[in-house]
Amino acid sequence: MPRVFSGIKPTGDMHLGNYIGAVSRWVEDQDRHDALFCVVDLHALTVPWNPAELTARTREVATLLMAAGLDPDRCTLFVQSHVPEHSILTWLLNNLATYGELHRMTQFKDKSKGQESVSVGLFDYPVLMASDILLYDTDEVPVGDDQRQHVELTRDIAQRFNHRFGDTFVVPKATFPPAGARIMDLQNPTAKMSKSDVSPEGTVLVLDDPKVVAKKIKRAVTDSGSEARYDPETKPGVSNLLELHAALTGGTIAASEREFAGLQYGALKTAVAEVTVEALRPVRERYAELAADPAELDRLLAIGAEKARSMAAPVLERAYRHAGLLMPGGASATT
Ligand code: TRP
């Protein structure tokens, strides 16, 4: 089975866009793949953070992932900082990545723009991400389009290492959500749904109260005209609602379009509100159960970290050896 690896940062609340575009795909991936999913807390350190909040968010995201259906028996679910090999490999790979390439990363440019102080960690973010991926001999990396460039860089680093030091890393490829899994902001449907602090009314949170979910969807911006037709160019608001409907009912956009043909926007909104509330209900309920037992979460995360370490350690050792670092006990690349 191909190995997949993906990560999610413990910053901000998980929203419907994350859920449909990423997490629900991961849930499907766990049976078709040898899957690892990681709460990337070390990546959260690349911008200023509050320690207590980081701890709480890390638990929350891990709990939400399990509530959404990631099953520690069917995948490896763990917290990045529990597996020190991620940081260790980053140092080695830092010496294969160049200043020029990291400087060209658009995410770095966006996040550093206008900041008075930019940490070295923010600059190095993509190398830590490359380490996450390469440590597990990953074949596929399911990500959003905004991570395309980082996975490209990961491939470049892996190929460069293999070229200089012999076959060491599997060169991974990124996979992207199918069209229709890109959920837009309800108030500003030409922008991707993003963090709730940027657009509280346009962002549905997975843990929002059902009444709030329904309200946000019913207030979604629609377009002029009254026909529920799929056309992201001229009808971004209505198209987004149709995509949501299709994604949450497991049908096609064409089927949703047919269902609402000739009806007013209000009918579409009511239906989308209903399917969204119903889709999130079991996640909310399971979350409440799991959150009531933090010791059980810690136990499951410890098992996940143990599994991840047992996969990461031999890959790190291979990379160390191929790079010529003297192995404890005297072994080296040539032995
Ligand atoms: N950078 C990714 C994001 O912001 C998160 C991430 C970290 C990741 N490490 C990863 C994703 C490894 C895929 C694989 O969404």
Short mmCIF file of C-alpha atoms and ligand atoms in Angstrom, two decimals:
data_model
loop_
_atom_site.label_atom_id
_atom_site.label_comp_id
_atom_site.label_asym_id
_atom_site.label_seq_id
_atom_site.Cartn_x
_atom_site.Cartn_y
_atom_site.Cartn_z
CA MET A 1 0.00 0.00 0.00
CA PRO A 2 1.34 3.44 -0.84
CA ARG A 3 2.42 5.45 2.15
CA VAL A 4 0.71 8.81 2.68
CA PHE A 5 1.70 11.54 5.07
CA SER A 6 -0.04 14.79 5.84
CA GLY A 7 0.05 17.38 8.55
CA ILE A 8 -2.19 19.98 10.12
CA LYS A 9 -1.11 22.92 12.24
CA PRO A 10 -2.60 23.34 15.71
CA THR A 11 -3.40 26.98 15.09
CA GLY A 12 -6.91 28.36 14.76
CA ASP A 13 -10.12 26.41 14.84
CA MET A 14 -10.81 23.62 12.39
CA HIS A 15 -13.35 24.84 9.85
CA LEU A 16 -15.57 23.28 7.24
CA GLY A 17 -13.00 23.97 4.50
CA ASN A 18 -10.34 21.96 6.40
CA TYR A 19 -12.87 19.27 7.12
CA ILE A 20 -14.08 18.76 3.55
CA GLY A 21 -10.84 19.60 1.73
CA ALA A 22 -8.44 17.71 3.98
CA VAL A 23 -9.66 15.74 6.97
CA SER A 24 -12.50 13.82 5.31
CA ARG A 25 -10.10 12.80 2.50
CA TRP A 26 -7.66 11.57 5.12
CA VAL A 27 -10.40 9.50 6.70
CA GLU A 28 -10.91 7.76 3.34
CA ASP A 29 -7.17 7.46 2.79
CA GLN A 30 -6.63 5.41 5.91
CA ASP A 31 -8.04 2.25 4.36
CA ARG A 32 -6.45 2.57 0.95
CA HIS A 33 -3.04 3.61 2.22
CA ASP A 34 -0.49 3.14 4.91
CA ALA A 35 -1.31 6.52 6.38
CA LEU A 36 0.40 8.86 8.82
CA PHE A 37 -1.21 12.06 10.06
CA CYS A 38 0.63 14.54 12.17
CA VAL A 39 -0.33 17.52 14.30
CA VAL A 40 2.58 19.76 13.35
CA ASP A 41 3.13 21.68 16.56
CA LEU A 42 6.73 22.56 15.68
CA HIS A 43 5.45 24.38 12.62
CA ALA A 44 3.20 26.42 14.91
CA LEU A 45 6.34 27.90 16.49
CA THR A 46 7.30 29.75 13.33
CA VAL A 47 5.10 32.70 14.24
CA PRO A 48 4.72 34.17 17.76
CA TRP A 49 2.72 31.82 20.00
CA ASN A 50 1.18 31.58 23.41
CA PRO A 51 2.40 28.43 25.24
CA ALA A 52 -0.85 27.58 27.06
CA GLU A 53 -2.82 28.09 23.87
CA LEU A 54 -0.44 25.91 21.87
CA THR A 55 -0.86 23.05 24.35
CA ALA A 56 -4.65 23.38 24.30
CA ARG A 57 -4.82 23.64 20.50
CA THR A 58 -2.59 20.61 20.02
CA ARG A 59 -4.92 18.50 22.14
CA GLU A 60 -7.96 20.00 20.44
CA VAL A 61 -6.79 19.29 16.91
CA ALA A 62 -5.73 15.74 17.76
CA THR A 63 -9.12 15.14 19.38
CA LEU A 64 -10.94 16.63 16.41
CA LEU A 65 -9.05 14.43 13.98
CA MET A 66 -10.13 11.36 15.92
CA ALA A 67 -13.67 12.69 16.22
CA ALA A 68 -13.75 13.18 12.45
CA GLY A 69 -12.89 9.53 11.93
CA LEU A 70 -9.13 9.09 11.98
CA ASP A 71 -8.76 5.82 13.80
CA PRO A 72 -5.50 5.19 15.67
CA ASP A 73 -5.90 1.49 14.84
CA ARG A 74 -6.03 2.15 11.11
CA CYS A 75 -3.51 4.98 10.75
CA THR A 76 -0.61 6.50 12.63
CA LEU A 77 -1.78 9.68 14.30
CA PHE A 78 0.80 11.60 16.30
CA VAL A 79 2.17 14.94 17.44
CA GLN A 80 5.25 16.15 15.59
CA SER A 81 7.25 17.19 18.67
CA HIS A 82 6.84 13.69 20.13
CA VAL A 83 9.11 12.38 17.40
CA PRO A 84 12.47 14.16 17.73
CA GLU A 85 13.67 12.75 14.40
CA HIS A 86 11.72 15.55 12.63
CA SER A 87 13.95 18.23 14.14
CA ILE A 88 17.10 16.20 13.70
CA LEU A 89 16.53 15.53 10.00
CA THR A 90 15.73 19.21 9.51
CA TRP A 91 19.26 20.13 10.53
CA LEU A 92 20.75 17.71 8.02
CA LEU A 93 18.44 18.86 5.20
CA ASN A 94 19.09 22.53 6.00
CA ASN A 95 22.44 21.95 4.40
CA LEU A 96 20.93 20.80 1.12
CA ALA A 97 18.29 23.51 0.82
CA THR A 98 19.54 26.87 -0.38
CA TYR A 99 18.86 30.36 0.81
CA GLY A 100 17.67 31.29 -2.68
CA GLU A 101 15.01 28.56 -2.87
CA LEU A 102 13.63 29.26 0.57
CA HIS A 103 13.51 32.93 -0.26
CA ARG A 104 11.34 32.20 -3.28
CA MET A 105 8.64 30.41 -1.28
CA THR A 106 5.45 32.39 -1.72
CA GLN A 107 4.14 31.40 1.72
CA PHE A 108 7.29 32.83 3.28
CA LYS A 109 6.95 36.00 1.24
CA ASP A 110 3.32 36.40 2.30
CA LYS A 111 3.91 35.70 5.96
CA SER A 112 7.04 37.80 6.30
CA LYS A 113 5.76 40.79 4.35
CA GLY A 114 5.51 43.90 6.50
CA GLN A 115 6.73 42.08 9.65
CA GLU A 116 9.25 43.92 11.74
CA SER A 117 10.89 40.71 12.89
CA VAL A 118 10.92 37.45 10.93
CA SER A 119 12.20 34.32 12.68
CA VAL A 120 14.67 31.92 11.15
CA GLY A 121 12.05 29.28 11.90
CA LEU A 122 9.56 30.89 9.52
CA PHE A 123 12.22 30.92 6.83
CA ASP A 124 13.06 27.28 7.53
CA TYR A 125 9.43 26.11 7.68
CA PRO A 126 9.59 24.28 4.32
CA VAL A 127 12.66 22.27 5.36
CA LEU A 128 10.90 21.04 8.50
CA MET A 129 8.00 20.09 6.25
CA ALA A 130 10.37 18.25 3.89
CA SER A 131 11.69 16.34 6.91
CA ASP A 132 8.16 15.39 7.98
CA ILE A 133 7.55 13.88 4.58
CA LEU A 134 10.92 12.29 3.83
CA LEU A 135 11.30 10.62 7.25
CA TYR A 136 8.58 8.12 6.41
CA ASP A 137 9.48 7.11 2.85
CA THR A 138 6.26 8.84 1.87
CA ASP A 139 4.79 8.21 -1.58
CA GLU A 140 1.88 10.65 -1.52
CA VAL A 141 1.22 13.92 0.27
CA PRO A 142 -2.42 15.04 0.23
CA VAL A 143 -2.39 18.82 0.57
CA GLY A 144 -4.15 21.95 -0.49
CA ASP A 145 -3.01 23.90 -3.49
CA ASP A 146 -1.18 26.41 -1.25
CA GLN A 147 1.29 23.66 -0.29
CA ARG A 148 2.21 22.69 -3.86
CA GLN A 149 5.44 24.69 -3.81
CA HIS A 150 6.54 23.18 -0.49
CA VAL A 151 6.08 19.64 -1.78
CA GLU A 152 7.97 20.58 -4.97
CA LEU A 153 10.85 21.77 -2.77
CA THR A 154 10.69 18.52 -0.79
CA ARG A 155 11.11 16.59 -4.03
CA ASP A 156 14.06 18.78 -5.05
CA ILE A 157 15.78 18.26 -1.71
CA ALA A 158 15.21 14.49 -1.84
CA GLN A 159 16.56 14.26 -5.39
CA ARG A 160 19.56 16.40 -4.55
CA PHE A 161 20.37 14.26 -1.52
CA ASN A 162 19.98 11.04 -3.49
CA HIS A 163 22.16 12.41 -6.26
CA ARG A 164 24.94 13.46 -3.91
CA PHE A 165 24.88 10.62 -1.41
CA GLY A 166 23.20 7.71 -3.15
CA ASP A 167 19.66 6.44 -3.01
CA THR A 168 18.30 7.50 0.37
CA PHE A 169 14.88 9.12 0.20
CA VAL A 170 11.68 8.19 -1.59
CA VAL A 171 10.74 11.13 -3.84
CA PRO A 172 7.10 11.90 -2.90
CA LYS A 173 4.34 13.42 -4.94
CA ALA A 174 1.60 15.81 -3.86
CA THR A 175 -2.05 14.94 -4.37
CA PHE A 176 -4.78 17.57 -4.41
CA PRO A 177 -8.46 17.57 -3.54
CA PRO A 178 -10.78 16.96 -6.49
CA ALA A 179 -12.54 19.97 -7.94
CA GLY A 180 -15.46 20.71 -5.70
CA ALA A 181 -13.56 20.11 -2.48
CA ARG A 182 -12.37 23.68 -2.33
CA ILE A 183 -14.76 25.44 0.00
CA MET A 184 -14.96 29.20 -0.21
CA ASP A 185 -15.73 31.85 2.39
CA LEU A 186 -19.50 32.29 2.77
CA GLN A 187 -19.24 36.06 2.90
CA ASN A 188 -16.53 36.41 0.30
CA PRO A 189 -16.94 33.43 -2.04
CA THR A 190 -13.98 34.26 -4.24
CA ALA A 191 -11.59 33.60 -1.32
CA LYS A 192 -10.91 30.24 0.27
CA MET A 193 -12.61 29.60 3.60
CA SER A 194 -9.92 30.36 6.15
CA LYS A 195 -9.38 31.14 9.79
CA SER A 196 -12.34 32.36 11.78
CA ASP A 197 -10.53 35.43 13.09
CA VAL A 198 -10.24 36.68 9.51
CA SER A 199 -13.87 36.06 8.59
CA PRO A 200 -16.00 34.91 11.55
CA GLU A 201 -19.28 35.06 9.62
CA GLY A 202 -17.92 33.49 6.46
CA THR A 203 -16.27 30.54 8.21
CA VAL A 204 -18.18 27.58 9.60
CA LEU A 205 -16.27 25.92 12.43
CA VAL A 206 -16.52 22.18 12.92
CA LEU A 207 -17.38 22.79 16.58
CA ASP A 208 -19.85 25.63 15.96
CA ASP A 209 -23.22 25.19 17.62
CA PRO A 210 -25.72 23.82 15.04
CA LYS A 211 -27.77 27.02 15.29
CA VAL A 212 -24.71 29.08 14.45
CA VAL A 213 -23.89 26.80 11.52
CA ALA A 214 -27.38 27.20 10.11
CA LYS A 215 -27.31 30.95 10.62
CA LYS A 216 -23.98 31.40 8.85
CA ILE A 217 -25.14 29.38 5.86
CA LYS A 218 -28.47 31.16 5.62
CA ARG A 219 -26.65 34.49 5.59
CA ALA A 220 -24.22 33.38 2.91
CA VAL A 221 -23.67 35.89 0.14
CA THR A 222 -25.36 34.78 -3.07
CA ASP A 223 -25.34 36.36 -6.48
CA SER A 224 -27.67 38.40 -8.59
CA GLY A 225 -30.31 36.43 -10.40
CA SER A 226 -32.24 33.74 -8.62
CA GLU A 227 -31.38 30.54 -10.41
CA ALA A 228 -29.33 27.94 -8.53
CA ARG A 229 -26.82 27.22 -11.29
CA TYR A 230 -23.18 26.11 -11.00
CA ASP A 231 -20.91 28.74 -12.47
CA PRO A 232 -17.98 29.71 -10.21
CA GLU A 233 -17.03 32.62 -12.48
CA THR A 234 -20.26 34.56 -12.45
CA LYS A 235 -22.03 32.90 -9.51
CA PRO A 236 -19.34 32.19 -6.92
CA GLY A 237 -21.67 32.30 -3.91
CA VAL A 238 -24.28 29.91 -5.29
CA SER A 239 -21.60 27.66 -6.77
CA ASN A 240 -19.97 27.38 -3.36
CA LEU A 241 -23.27 26.32 -1.80
CA LEU A 242 -23.74 23.72 -4.54
CA GLU A 243 -20.21 22.42 -3.93
CA LEU A 244 -20.90 22.18 -0.21
CA HIS A 245 -24.11 20.34 -0.89
CA ALA A 246 -22.40 17.90 -3.26
CA ALA A 247 -19.44 17.32 -0.94
CA LEU A 248 -21.60 16.68 2.11
CA THR A 249 -24.15 14.45 0.40
CA GLY A 250 -21.43 12.51 -1.44
CA GLY A 251 -23.03 13.32 -4.79
CA THR A 252 -21.87 15.22 -7.82
CA ILE A 253 -22.27 18.94 -8.37
CA ALA A 254 -24.43 18.18 -11.40
CA ALA A 255 -26.79 16.13 -9.21
CA SER A 256 -27.08 18.96 -6.68
CA GLU A 257 -27.66 21.43 -9.50
CA ARG A 258 -30.51 19.29 -10.81
CA GLU A 259 -32.03 19.00 -7.35
CA PHE A 260 -32.30 22.79 -7.02
CA ALA A 261 -33.02 23.66 -10.63
CA GLY A 262 -35.84 26.17 -10.80
CA LEU A 263 -35.87 26.72 -7.02
CA GLN A 264 -35.02 29.93 -5.19
CA TYR A 265 -31.73 30.46 -3.38
CA GLY A 266 -33.56 30.14 -0.08
CA ALA A 267 -34.34 26.47 -0.72
CA LEU A 268 -30.72 25.77 -1.52
CA LYS A 269 -29.54 27.51 1.64
CA THR A 270 -31.99 25.64 3.82
CA ALA A 271 -30.87 22.32 2.35
CA VAL A 272 -27.18 23.14 2.67
CA ALA A 273 -27.67 24.27 6.27
CA GLU A 274 -29.37 20.97 7.01
CA VAL A 275 -26.78 18.69 5.44
CA THR A 276 -23.97 20.65 7.07
CA VAL A 277 -25.49 20.46 10.54
CA GLU A 278 -26.11 16.73 10.03
CA ALA A 279 -22.59 16.10 8.73
CA LEU A 280 -20.99 17.88 11.68
CA ARG A 281 -23.29 16.49 14.35
CA PRO A 282 -21.50 13.14 14.84
CA VAL A 283 -18.13 14.89 14.84
CA ARG A 284 -19.27 17.30 17.57
CA GLU A 285 -20.74 14.47 19.62
CA ARG A 286 -17.68 12.28 19.34
CA TYR A 287 -15.49 15.28 20.15
CA ALA A 288 -17.37 15.87 23.39
CA GLU A 289 -16.91 12.22 24.37
CA LEU A 290 -13.21 12.15 23.59
CA ALA A 291 -12.51 15.54 25.18
CA ALA A 292 -13.98 14.24 28.44
CA ASP A 293 -11.14 11.73 28.71
CA PRO A 294 -7.79 13.50 28.13
CA ALA A 295 -5.84 10.59 29.60
CA GLU A 296 -7.15 8.35 26.84
CA LEU A 297 -6.07 10.92 24.24
CA ASP A 298 -2.59 11.01 25.73
CA ARG A 299 -2.44 7.23 25.66
CA LEU A 300 -3.44 7.08 21.99
CA LEU A 301 -0.98 9.82 21.05
CA ALA A 302 1.81 7.97 22.86
CA ILE A 303 1.06 4.86 20.81
CA GLY A 304 1.03 6.96 17.63
CA ALA A 305 4.37 8.54 18.49
CA GLU A 306 5.87 5.13 19.22
CA LYS A 307 4.71 3.79 15.83
CA ALA A 308 5.99 6.90 14.03
CA ARG A 309 9.37 6.73 15.75
CA SER A 310 9.85 3.13 14.79
CA MET A 311 9.41 4.15 11.13
CA ALA A 312 11.40 7.38 11.31
CA ALA A 313 14.47 6.14 13.19
CA PRO A 314 15.80 3.80 10.47
CA VAL A 315 15.29 6.44 7.77
CA LEU A 316 17.17 9.03 9.80
CA GLU A 317 19.94 6.53 10.39
CA ARG A 318 20.13 5.77 6.67
CA ALA A 319 20.41 9.49 5.88
CA TYR A 320 23.06 10.03 8.56
CA ARG A 321 25.07 7.09 7.30
CA HIS A 322 24.86 8.10 3.64
CA ALA A 323 25.91 11.64 4.55
CA GLY A 324 29.04 10.26 6.19
CA LEU A 325 28.24 11.06 9.79
CA LEU A 326 30.15 8.67 11.99
CA MET A 327 27.70 6.20 13.49
CA PRO A 328 27.97 5.45 17.18
CA GLY A 329 30.05 2.29 17.34
CA GLY A 330 32.06 3.24 14.28
CA ALA A 331 29.93 2.31 11.27
CA SER A 332 29.94 4.75 8.36
CA ALA A 333 28.77 5.17 4.77
CA THR A 334 31.51 2.84 3.61
CA THR A 335 30.80 -0.01 5.99
N1 TRP B 1 2.42 23.22 5.79
C1 TRP B 1 1.21 22.47 5.88
C2 TRP B 1 0.03 23.46 5.93
O1 TRP B 1 0.19 24.59 6.30
C3 TRP B 1 1.19 21.61 7.12
C4 TRP B 1 2.25 20.55 7.04
C5 TRP B 1 3.38 20.47 7.79
C6 TRP B 1 2.27 19.43 6.17
N2 TRP B 1 4.11 19.37 7.46
C7 TRP B 1 3.45 18.70 6.49
C8 TRP B 1 1.40 18.97 5.18
C9 TRP B 1 3.79 17.55 5.78
C10 TRP B 1 1.74 17.81 4.48
C11 TRP B 1 2.93 17.09 4.80
O2 TRP B 1 -1.07 23.06 5.61
#
